[in-house]
Coordinates of C-alpha atoms in Angstrom, one line a residue:
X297 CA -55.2 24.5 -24.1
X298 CA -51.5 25.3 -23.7
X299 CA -50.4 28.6 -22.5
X300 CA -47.2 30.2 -24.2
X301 CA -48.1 33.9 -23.2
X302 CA -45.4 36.0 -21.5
X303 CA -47.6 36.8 -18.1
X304 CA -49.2 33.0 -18.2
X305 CA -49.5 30.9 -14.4
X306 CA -51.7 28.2 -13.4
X307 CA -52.4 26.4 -9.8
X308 CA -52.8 23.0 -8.4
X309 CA -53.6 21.8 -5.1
X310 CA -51.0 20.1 -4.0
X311 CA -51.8 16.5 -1.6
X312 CA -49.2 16.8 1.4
X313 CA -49.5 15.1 4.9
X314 CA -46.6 15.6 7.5
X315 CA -48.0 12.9 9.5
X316 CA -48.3 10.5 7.0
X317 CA -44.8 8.7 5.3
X318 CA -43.8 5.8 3.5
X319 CA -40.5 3.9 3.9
X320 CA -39.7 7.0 6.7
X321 CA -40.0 9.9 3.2
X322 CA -43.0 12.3 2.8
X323 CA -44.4 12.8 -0.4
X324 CA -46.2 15.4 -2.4
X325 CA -49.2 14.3 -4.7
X326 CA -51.5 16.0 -6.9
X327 CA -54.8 14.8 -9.0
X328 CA -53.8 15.0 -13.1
X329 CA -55.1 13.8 -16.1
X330 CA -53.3 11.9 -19.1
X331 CA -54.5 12.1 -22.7
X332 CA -57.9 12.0 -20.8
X333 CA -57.3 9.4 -18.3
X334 CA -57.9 10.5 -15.3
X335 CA -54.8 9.7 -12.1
X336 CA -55.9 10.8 -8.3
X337 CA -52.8 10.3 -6.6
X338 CA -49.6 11.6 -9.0
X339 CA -46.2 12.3 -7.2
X340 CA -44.3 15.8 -7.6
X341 CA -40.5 14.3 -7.5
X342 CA -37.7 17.3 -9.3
X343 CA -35.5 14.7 -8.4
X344 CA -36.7 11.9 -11.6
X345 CA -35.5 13.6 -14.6
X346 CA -38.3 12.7 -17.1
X347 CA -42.2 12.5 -15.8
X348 CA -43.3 8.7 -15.7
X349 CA -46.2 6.3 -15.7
X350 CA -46.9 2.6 -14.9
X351 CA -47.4 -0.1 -17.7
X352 CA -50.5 -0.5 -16.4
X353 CA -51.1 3.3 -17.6
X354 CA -49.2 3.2 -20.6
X355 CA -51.7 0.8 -22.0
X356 CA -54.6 3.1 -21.4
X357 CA -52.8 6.2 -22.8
X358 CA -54.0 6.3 -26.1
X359 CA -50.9 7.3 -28.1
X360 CA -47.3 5.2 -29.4
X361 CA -44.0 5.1 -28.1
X362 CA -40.7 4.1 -29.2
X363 CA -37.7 3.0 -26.8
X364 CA -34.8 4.8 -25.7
X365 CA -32.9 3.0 -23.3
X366 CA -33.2 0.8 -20.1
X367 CA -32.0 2.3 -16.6
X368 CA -28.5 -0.3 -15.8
X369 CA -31.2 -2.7 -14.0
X370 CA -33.7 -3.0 -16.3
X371 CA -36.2 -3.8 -14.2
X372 CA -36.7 -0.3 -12.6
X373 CA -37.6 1.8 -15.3
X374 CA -37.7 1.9 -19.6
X375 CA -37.6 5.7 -21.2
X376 CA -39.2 5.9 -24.1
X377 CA -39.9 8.6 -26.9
X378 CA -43.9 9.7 -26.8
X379 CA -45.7 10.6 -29.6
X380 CA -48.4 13.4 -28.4
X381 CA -48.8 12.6 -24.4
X382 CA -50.1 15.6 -22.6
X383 CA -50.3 16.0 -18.6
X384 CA -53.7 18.2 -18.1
X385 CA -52.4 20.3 -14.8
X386 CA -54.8 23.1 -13.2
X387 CA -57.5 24.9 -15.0
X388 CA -55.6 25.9 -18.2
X389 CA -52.5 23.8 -18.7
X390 CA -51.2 20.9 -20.9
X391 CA -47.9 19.6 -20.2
X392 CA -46.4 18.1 -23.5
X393 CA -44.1 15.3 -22.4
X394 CA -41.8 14.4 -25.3
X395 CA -39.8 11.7 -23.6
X396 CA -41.3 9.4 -20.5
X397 CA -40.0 6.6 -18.0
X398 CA -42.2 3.8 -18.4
X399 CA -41.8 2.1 -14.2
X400 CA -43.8 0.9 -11.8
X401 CA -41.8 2.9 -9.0
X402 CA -44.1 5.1 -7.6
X403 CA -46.5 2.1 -7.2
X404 CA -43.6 0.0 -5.0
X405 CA -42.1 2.8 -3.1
X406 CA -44.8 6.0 -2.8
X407 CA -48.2 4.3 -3.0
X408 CA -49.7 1.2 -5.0
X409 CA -52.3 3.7 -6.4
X410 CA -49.7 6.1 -7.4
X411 CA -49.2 5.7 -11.6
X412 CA -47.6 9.2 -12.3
X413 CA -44.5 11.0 -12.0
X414 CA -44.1 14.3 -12.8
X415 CA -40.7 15.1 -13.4
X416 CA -37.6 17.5 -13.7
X417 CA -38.9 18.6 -17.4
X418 CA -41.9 20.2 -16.1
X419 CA -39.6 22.2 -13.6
X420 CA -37.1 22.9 -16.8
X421 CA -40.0 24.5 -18.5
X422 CA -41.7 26.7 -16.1
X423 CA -40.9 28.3 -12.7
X424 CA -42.8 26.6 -10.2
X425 CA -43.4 27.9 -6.9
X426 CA -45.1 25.9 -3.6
X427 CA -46.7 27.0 -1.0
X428 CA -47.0 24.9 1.7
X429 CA -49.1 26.3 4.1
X430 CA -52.0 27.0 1.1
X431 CA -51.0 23.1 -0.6
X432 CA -50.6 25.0 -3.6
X433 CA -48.4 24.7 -6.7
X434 CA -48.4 27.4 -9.3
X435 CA -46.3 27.7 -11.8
X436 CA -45.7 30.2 -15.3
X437 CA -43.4 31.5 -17.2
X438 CA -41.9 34.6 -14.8
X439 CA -40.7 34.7 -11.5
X440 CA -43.9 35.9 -8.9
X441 CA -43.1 39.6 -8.5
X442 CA -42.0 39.1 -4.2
X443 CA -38.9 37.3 -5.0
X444 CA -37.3 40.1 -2.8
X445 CA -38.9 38.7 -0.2
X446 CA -37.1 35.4 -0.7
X447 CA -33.2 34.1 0.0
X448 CA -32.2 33.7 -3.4
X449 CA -29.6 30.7 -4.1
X450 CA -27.6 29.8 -7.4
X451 CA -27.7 26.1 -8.7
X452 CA -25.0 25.1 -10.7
X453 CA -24.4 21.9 -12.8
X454 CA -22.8 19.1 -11.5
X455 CA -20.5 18.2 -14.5
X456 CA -18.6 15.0 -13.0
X457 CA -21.7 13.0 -12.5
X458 CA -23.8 13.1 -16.0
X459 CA -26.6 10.6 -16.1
X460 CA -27.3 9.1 -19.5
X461 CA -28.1 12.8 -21.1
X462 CA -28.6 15.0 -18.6
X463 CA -26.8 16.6 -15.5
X464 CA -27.8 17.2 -12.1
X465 CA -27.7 20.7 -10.4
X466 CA -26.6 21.6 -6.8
X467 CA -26.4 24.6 -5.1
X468 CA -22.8 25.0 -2.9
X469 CA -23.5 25.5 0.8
X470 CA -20.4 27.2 2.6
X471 CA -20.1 27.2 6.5
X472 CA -18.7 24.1 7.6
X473 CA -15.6 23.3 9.3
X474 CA -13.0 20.5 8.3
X475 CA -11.9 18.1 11.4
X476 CA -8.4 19.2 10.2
X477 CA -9.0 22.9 10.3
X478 CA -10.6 25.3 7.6
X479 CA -13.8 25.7 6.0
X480 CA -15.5 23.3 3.0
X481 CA -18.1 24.3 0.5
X482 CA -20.8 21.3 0.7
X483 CA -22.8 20.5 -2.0
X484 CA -26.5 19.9 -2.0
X485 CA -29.1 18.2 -4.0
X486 CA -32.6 19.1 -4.0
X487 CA -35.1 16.4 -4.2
X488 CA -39.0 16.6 -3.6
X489 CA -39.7 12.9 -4.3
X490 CA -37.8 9.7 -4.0
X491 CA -35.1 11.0 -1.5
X492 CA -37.4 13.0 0.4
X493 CA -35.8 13.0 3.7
X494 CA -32.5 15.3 4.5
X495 CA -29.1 14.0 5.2
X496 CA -25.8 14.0 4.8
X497 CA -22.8 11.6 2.8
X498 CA -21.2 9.3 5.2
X499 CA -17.7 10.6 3.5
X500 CA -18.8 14.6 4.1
X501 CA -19.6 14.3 7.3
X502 CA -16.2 12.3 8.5
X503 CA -14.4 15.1 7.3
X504 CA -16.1 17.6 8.6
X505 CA -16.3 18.7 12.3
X506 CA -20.3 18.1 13.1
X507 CA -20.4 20.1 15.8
X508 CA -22.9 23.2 15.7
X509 CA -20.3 25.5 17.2
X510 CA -18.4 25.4 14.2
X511 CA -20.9 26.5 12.0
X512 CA -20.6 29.8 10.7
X513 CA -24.0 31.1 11.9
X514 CA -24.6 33.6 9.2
X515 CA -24.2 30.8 6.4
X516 CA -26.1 28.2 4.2
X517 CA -25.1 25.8 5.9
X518 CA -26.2 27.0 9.5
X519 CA -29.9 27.6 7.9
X520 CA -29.7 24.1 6.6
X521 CA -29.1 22.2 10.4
X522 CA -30.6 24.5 11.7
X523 CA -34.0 24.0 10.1
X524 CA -33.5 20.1 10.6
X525 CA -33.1 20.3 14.1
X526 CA -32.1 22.7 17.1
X527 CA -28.6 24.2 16.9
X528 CA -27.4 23.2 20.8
X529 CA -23.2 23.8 20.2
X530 CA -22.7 20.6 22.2
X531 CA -24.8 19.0 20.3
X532 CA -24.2 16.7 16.6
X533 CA -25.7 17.3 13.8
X534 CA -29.3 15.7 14.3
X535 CA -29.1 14.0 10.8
X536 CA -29.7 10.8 9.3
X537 CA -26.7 9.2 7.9
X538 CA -26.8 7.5 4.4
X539 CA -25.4 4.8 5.5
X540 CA -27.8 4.4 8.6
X541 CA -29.4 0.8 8.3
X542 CA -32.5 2.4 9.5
X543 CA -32.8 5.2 7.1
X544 CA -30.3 4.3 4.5
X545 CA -30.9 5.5 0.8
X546 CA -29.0 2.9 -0.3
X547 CA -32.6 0.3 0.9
X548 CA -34.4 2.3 -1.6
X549 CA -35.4 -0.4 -4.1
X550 CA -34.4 0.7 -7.8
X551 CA -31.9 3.8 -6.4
X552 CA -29.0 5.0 -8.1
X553 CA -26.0 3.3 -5.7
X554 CA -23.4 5.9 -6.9
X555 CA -24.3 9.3 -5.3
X556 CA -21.2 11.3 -5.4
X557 CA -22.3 14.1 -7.3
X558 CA -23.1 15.7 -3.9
X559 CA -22.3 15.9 -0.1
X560 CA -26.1 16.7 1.3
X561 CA -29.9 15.9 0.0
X562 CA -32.3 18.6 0.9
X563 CA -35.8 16.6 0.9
X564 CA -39.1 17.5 1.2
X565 CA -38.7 17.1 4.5
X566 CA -36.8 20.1 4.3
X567 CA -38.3 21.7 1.8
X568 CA -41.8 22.3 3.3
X569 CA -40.9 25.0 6.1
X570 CA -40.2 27.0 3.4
X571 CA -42.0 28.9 0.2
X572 CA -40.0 27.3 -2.3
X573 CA -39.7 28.9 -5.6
X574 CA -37.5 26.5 -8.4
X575 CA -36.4 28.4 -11.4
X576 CA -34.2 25.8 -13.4
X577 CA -34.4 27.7 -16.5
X578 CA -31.9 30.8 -14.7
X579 CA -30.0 28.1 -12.2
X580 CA -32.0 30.1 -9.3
X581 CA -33.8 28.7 -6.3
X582 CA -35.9 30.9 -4.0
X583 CA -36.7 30.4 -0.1
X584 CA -38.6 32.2 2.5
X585 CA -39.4 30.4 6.1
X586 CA -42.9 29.9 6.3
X587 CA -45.0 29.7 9.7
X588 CA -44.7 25.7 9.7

């Protein structure tokens, strides 16, 4: 059944571990069906612009596709055109995916059992709304009727950066301090899946002054570091660079090596302190701190 009715919502519970990671990100998973085939472990990544499957999976759907294009390295991902493939999500819903990524990335970076991506289009379609402390992700067609209760937070569209035929959205965070004197507007990327740790552009942060003090406290910015770590005014910026062998998104097998569309990636690991409410049909995100 599909709902299309003005007051519809629906729930899932949502699979998320702080203590457990892979390659040093958290991920969120959730239990799904596809055109009846049934897929335990399926990642919730925003940050993958069209929901995906395996090969493996595409075999077993029982439905046709026709090809689009190839990602620049062929070997990470095919998108394709799907002829009536439906995500079965909670009690009521049926997600019609139109156009899929056909990859085995979630297999090779998440988990080997992990067959399913669900995308950016579910979150163009509905507002969807987590709750981390419940595991629970319900989305609809309205915003939950609390949203006063929540730090509201434009996204806008990053126009300089379009991939293939879509663009990415950011919201600006003010409150930082350039080296050089006066302030800079950063701007952030949010990401649930792939990227699902916080940090910062090796070029941003060597023109900005990284220490706490200069932080205007009543900013974005100053929520931001100081929800990733404790804001000591002697103190750096407790962030993981980039370009940090250790923890570098650049390691990430099949990632995108230009990433200039923004300055910071707020990741899951971010993300989960908060009630998160995503409405990318009004450019609007939603946070309020939660008791994690």
């Amino acid at each position: 059944m599909i709902e299309d009715s003005s007051n519809f919502s629906d729930s899932v519970k949502i699979i998320f571990d702080p203590h457990t990671e892979v390659l040093g990100i958290h991920h969120l998973f959730f239990s799904t069906e596809i055109n009846g085939v049934k897929v335990d472990s399926a990642v919730i990544d925003n940050g993958f612009y069209y929901s995906a499957m395996s090969p493996d999976l595409k075999r077993l759907v029982k439905t046709s596709f026709s090809f689009l294009y190839s990602c620049p390295a062929p070997s990470i991902w095919e998108t394709c055109m799907a002829d009536s493939l439906f995500f079965k999500l909670g009690g009521n819903t049926l997600f019609k995916v139109d156009t899929v990524q056909i990859t085995d990335w979630s297999q090779k970076i998440v988990d080997k059992s992990c067959k399913v991506v669900l995308g950016r289009d579910f979150f163009e379609k509905y507002v969807v709304r987590f709750d981390f402390i419940n595991s629970i992700m319900t989305w609809g067609n309205d915003l939950p009727s609390d949203t006063e209760q929540y730090l509201a937070i434009p996204m806008h569209y990053t126009e300089e950066y379009p991939y293939y035929d879509h663009l990415y959205r950011h919201i600006k965070v003010p409150g930082f301090r350039l080296k050089a004197g006066g302030s800079i507007e950063a701007r952030a990327y949010l990401d649930l899946g792939w990227c699902g740790y916080t940090g910062f552009d090796s070029t941003f942060l060597h023109k900005v002054d990284q220490h706490f003090s200069q932080v205007d406290t009543n900013s974005l910015a100053w929520l931001i570091l100081n929800q990733i770590g404790v804001a000591v005014d002697s103190v750096d910026f407790p962030i993981r660079h980039w370009d940090d062998i250790n923890h570098s998104y650049f390691n990430v097998p099949g990632c995108m090596e230009n990433l200039s569309f923004c300055d910071i990636m707020l990741g899951l690991d971010f993300f989960r302190h908060f009630n998160v409410i995503f409405d990318y049909k009004n450019n609007m995100l939603y946070l309020k701190r939660n008791e994690q």
